[in-house]
Coordinates of C-alpha atoms in Angstrom, one line a residue:
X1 CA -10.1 -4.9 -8.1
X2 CA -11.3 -2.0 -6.6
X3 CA -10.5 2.1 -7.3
X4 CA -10.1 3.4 -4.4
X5 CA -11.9 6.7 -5.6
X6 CA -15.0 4.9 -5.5
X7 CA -17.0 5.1 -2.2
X8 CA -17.5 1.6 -1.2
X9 CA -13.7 1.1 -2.5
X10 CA -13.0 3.6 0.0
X11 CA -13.3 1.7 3.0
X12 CA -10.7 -0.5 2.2
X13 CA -8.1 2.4 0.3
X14 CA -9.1 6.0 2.1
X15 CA -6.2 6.1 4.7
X16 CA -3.6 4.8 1.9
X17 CA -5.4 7.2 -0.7
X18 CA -5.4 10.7 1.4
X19 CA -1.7 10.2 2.5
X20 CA -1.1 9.2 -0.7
X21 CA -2.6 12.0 -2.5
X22 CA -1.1 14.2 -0.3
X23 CA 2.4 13.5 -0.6
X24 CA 2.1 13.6 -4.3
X25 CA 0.8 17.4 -4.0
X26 CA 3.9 18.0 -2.0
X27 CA 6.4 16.3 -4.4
X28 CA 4.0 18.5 -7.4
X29 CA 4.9 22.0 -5.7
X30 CA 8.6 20.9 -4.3
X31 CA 9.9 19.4 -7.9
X32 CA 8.4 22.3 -9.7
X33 CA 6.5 20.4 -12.4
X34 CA 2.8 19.3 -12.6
X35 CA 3.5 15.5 -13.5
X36 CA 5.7 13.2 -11.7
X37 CA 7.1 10.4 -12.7
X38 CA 5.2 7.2 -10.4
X39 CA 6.8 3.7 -10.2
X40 CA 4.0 0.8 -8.7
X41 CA 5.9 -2.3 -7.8
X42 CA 3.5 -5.1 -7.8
X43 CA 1.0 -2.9 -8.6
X44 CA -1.6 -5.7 -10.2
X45 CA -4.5 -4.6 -12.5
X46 CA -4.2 -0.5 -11.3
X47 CA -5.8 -0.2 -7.9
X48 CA -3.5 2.8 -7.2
X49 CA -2.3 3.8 -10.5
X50 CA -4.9 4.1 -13.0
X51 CA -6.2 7.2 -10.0
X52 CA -2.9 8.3 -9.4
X53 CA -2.7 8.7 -13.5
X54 CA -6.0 10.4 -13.4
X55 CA -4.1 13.3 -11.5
X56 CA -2.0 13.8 -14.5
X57 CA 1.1 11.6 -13.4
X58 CA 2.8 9.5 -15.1
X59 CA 2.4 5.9 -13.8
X60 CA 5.0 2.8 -14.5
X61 CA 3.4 -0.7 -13.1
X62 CA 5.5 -3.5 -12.4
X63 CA 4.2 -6.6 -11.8
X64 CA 4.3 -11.0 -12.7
X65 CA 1.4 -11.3 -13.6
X66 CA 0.3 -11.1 -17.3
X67 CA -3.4 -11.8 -16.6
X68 CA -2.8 -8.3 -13.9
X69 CA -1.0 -6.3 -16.2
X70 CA -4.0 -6.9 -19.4
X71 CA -6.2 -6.1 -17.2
X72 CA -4.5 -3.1 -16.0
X73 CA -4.3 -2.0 -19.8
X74 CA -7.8 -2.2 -20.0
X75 CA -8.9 -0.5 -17.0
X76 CA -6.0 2.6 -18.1
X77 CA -8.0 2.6 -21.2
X78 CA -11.4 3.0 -19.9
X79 CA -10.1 6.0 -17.8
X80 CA -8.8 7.7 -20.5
X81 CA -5.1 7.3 -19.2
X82 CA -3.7 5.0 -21.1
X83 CA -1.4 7.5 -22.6
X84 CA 0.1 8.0 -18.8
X85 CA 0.3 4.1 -17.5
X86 CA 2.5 1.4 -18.7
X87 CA 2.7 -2.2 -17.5
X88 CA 5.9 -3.9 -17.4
X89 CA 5.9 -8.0 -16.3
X90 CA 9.0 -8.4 -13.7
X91 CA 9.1 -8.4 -9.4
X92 CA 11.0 -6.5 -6.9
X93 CA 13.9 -8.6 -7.4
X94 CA 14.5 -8.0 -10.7
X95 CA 13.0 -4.3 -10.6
X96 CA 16.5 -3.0 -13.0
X97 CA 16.2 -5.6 -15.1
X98 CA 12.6 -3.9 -16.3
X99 CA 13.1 -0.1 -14.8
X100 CA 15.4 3.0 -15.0
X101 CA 17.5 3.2 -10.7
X102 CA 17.1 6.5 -9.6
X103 CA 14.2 7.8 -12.0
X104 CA 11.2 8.2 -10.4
X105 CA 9.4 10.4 -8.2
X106 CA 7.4 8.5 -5.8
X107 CA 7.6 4.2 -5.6
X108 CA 4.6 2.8 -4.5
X109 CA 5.4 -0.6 -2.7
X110 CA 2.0 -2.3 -1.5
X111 CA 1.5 -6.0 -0.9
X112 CA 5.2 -6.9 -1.6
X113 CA 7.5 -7.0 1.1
X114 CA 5.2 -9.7 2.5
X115 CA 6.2 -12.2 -0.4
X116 CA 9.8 -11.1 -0.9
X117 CA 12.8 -13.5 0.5
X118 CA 14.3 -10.9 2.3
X119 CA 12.1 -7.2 3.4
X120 CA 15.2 -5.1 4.3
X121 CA 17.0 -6.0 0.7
X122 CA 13.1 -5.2 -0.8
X123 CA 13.0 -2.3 0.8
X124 CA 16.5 -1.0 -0.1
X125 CA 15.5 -1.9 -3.8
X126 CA 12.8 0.0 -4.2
X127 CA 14.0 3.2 -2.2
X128 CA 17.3 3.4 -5.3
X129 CA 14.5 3.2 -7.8
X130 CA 14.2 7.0 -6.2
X131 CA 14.8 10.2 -7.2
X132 CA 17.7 11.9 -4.8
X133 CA 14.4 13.7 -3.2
X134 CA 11.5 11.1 -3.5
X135 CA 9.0 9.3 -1.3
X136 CA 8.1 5.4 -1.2
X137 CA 4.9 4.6 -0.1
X138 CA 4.7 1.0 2.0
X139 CA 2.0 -0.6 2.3
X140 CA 2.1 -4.4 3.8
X141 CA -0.2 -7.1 6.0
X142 CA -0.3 -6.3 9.8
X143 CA 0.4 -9.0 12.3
X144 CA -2.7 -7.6 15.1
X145 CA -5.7 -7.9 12.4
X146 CA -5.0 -11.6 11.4
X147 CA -4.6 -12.5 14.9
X148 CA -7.9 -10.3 15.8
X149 CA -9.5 -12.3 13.4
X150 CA -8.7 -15.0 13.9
X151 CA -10.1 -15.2 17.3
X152 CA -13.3 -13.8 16.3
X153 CA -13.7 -16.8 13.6
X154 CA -13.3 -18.8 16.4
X155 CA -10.0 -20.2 16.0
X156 CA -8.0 -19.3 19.2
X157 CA -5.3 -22.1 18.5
X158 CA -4.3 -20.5 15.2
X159 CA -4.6 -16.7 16.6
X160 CA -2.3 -17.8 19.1
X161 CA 0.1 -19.6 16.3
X162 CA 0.3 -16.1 14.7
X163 CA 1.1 -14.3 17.7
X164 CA 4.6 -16.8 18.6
X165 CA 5.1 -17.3 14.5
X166 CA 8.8 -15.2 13.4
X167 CA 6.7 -14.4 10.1
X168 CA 3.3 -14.2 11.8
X169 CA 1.5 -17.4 10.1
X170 CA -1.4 -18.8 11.6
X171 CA -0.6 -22.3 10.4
X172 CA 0.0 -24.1 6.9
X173 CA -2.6 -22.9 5.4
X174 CA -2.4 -19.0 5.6
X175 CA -2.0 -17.4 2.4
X176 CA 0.2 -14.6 3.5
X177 CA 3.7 -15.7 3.9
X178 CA 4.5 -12.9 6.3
X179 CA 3.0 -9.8 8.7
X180 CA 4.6 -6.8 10.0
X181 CA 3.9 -4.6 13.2
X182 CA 4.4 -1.1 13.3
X183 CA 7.4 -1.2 14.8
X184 CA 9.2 -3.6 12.0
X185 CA 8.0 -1.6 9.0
X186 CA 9.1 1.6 10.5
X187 CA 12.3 0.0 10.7
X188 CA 12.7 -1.6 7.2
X189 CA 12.0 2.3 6.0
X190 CA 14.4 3.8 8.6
X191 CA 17.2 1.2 7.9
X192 CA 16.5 2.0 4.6
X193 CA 17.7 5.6 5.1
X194 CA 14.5 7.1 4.6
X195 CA 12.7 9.5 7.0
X196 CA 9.9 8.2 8.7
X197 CA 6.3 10.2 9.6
X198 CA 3.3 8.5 10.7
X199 CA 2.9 4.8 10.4
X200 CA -0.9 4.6 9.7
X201 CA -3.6 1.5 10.6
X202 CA -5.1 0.5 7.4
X203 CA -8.8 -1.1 7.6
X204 CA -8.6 -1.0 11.5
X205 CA -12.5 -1.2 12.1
X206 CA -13.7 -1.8 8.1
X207 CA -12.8 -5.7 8.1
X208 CA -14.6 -6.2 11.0
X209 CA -18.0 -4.2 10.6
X210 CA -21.2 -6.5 8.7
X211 CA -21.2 -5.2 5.2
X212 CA -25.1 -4.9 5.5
X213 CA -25.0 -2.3 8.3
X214 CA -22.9 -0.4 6.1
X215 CA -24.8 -0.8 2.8
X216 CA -28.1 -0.6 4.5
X217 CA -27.8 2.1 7.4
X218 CA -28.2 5.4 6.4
X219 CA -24.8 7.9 6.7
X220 CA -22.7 4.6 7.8
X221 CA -20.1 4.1 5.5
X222 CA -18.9 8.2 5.9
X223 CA -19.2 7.5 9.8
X224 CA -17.4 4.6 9.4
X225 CA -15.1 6.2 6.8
X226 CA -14.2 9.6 9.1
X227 CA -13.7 6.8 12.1
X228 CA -11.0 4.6 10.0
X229 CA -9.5 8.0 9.3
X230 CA -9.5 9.5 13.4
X231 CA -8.1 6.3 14.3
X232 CA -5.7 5.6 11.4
X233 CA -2.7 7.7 13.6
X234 CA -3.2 6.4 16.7
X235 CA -0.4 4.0 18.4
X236 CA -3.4 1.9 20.2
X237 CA -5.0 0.9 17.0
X238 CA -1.9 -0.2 14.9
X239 CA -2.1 -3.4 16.9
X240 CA -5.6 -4.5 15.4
X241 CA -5.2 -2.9 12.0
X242 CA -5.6 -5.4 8.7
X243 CA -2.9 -3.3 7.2
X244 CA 0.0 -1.0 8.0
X245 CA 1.4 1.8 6.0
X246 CA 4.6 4.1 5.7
X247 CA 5.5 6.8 4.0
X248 CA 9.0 7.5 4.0
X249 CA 10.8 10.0 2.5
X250 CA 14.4 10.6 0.9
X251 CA 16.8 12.7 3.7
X252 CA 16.9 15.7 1.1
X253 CA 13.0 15.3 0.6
X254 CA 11.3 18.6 2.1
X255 CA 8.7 17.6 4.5
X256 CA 5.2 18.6 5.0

């Protein structure tokens, strides 16, 4: 998997990475201490938290897979932060089976709520793994860039099937179980009882640009990087964006 530090990562992880970043430089000045403690439910082989341990914190992954978490040992130990991220095999259902309610910082939540039986009860779960002032990072599949590309493949008929689908499917054989639009994952935060800011478009233009005019053309992947970034607030782009993402934030959580 990729590190989204990396430049041709980047395209994929900037938007996610900058809010991200951002919110833990908040939470650093606001909690008084230089290392927070960082929960990443389903977090696979360290995509977010190897980096986010590389900024000093201290980084708890949760995830099924075993094959995910050695991995995730091995890439810790490359970076020299082993010492700050552990792997622990369990899911958002069973998250207090495997982790301390109420003990950490910031919860990253990305790629989950689309596999889980029930979002709103996810979404509750992962908020009381907070702090009484802590912020939850959501990250899930958008409903506008499967049925965006869809269409462009070609396939009209299944593009259309997403559209009418209560879960967002294009047919039997779509590999994501469920997609979100802006609108639903600001609500699974709110009815959370966290405080909302921006939702952001994730990969609105990166999934649908040749990878050759990026690799090849001169200055395109910052162009394309600073365009994914102008767009990423904007209302009118959340409807073709691969990906959505949230942060929310804890009422008693100081804002930006």
């Amino acid at each position: 998997m990729s590190d989204p530090s990396r430049p041709r990562a980047s395209l994929r992880t900037a938007v996610v990475w900058e809010v991200l970043q951002d919110a833990l430089d908040r939470r650093v000045k606001a909690a008084g201490r230089e290392s927070l403690d960082v929960l990443d439910t389903g977090g696979g082989s360290g995509n977010f938290a190897v980096p986010v341990a590389r900024l000093g914190h201290r980084v708890t992954v949760v995830d099924p897979s075993p094959n995910a978490l050695f991995a995730l040992e091995r890439r810790a130990a490359e970076a020299g932060v082993a010492d700050r991220v552990q792997g622990v095999q369990g899911d958002a259902r069973g998250l207090f089976d495997v982790v301390e309610r109420g003990g950490y910082d910031v919860v990253l939540c990305h790629g989950v709520l689309e596999y889980v039986d029930d979002p709103a009860e996810g979404v509750r779960n992962v908020v009381a793994a907070l702090r009484s002032e802590g912020v939850l990072s959501l990250l899930v599949a958008g409903l506008g860039g499967a049925v965006l590309a869809r269409a462009l493949a070609g396939h009209f008929t299944e593009a259309r099937q997403a559209l009418s689908d209560p879960d967002g499917r294009w047919g039997a054989g779509d590999p994501v179980p469920r997609r979100f639009t802006a609108e639903q994952l600001a609500a699974l935060a709110e009815g959370a009882g966290l405080r909302v800011g921006a939702v952001h478009g994730v990969r609105v233009f990166a999934d649908l640009v040749p990878g050759v005019l990026v690799d090849t053309e001169p200055g395109a992947l910052d162009a394309l990087l600073k365009l994914e970034a102008a767009a990423a607030e904007l209302p009118a782009f959340h409807s073709v964006a691969t990906q959505l993402h949230v942060l929310g934030e804890t009422r008693g959580t100081s804002g930006a």
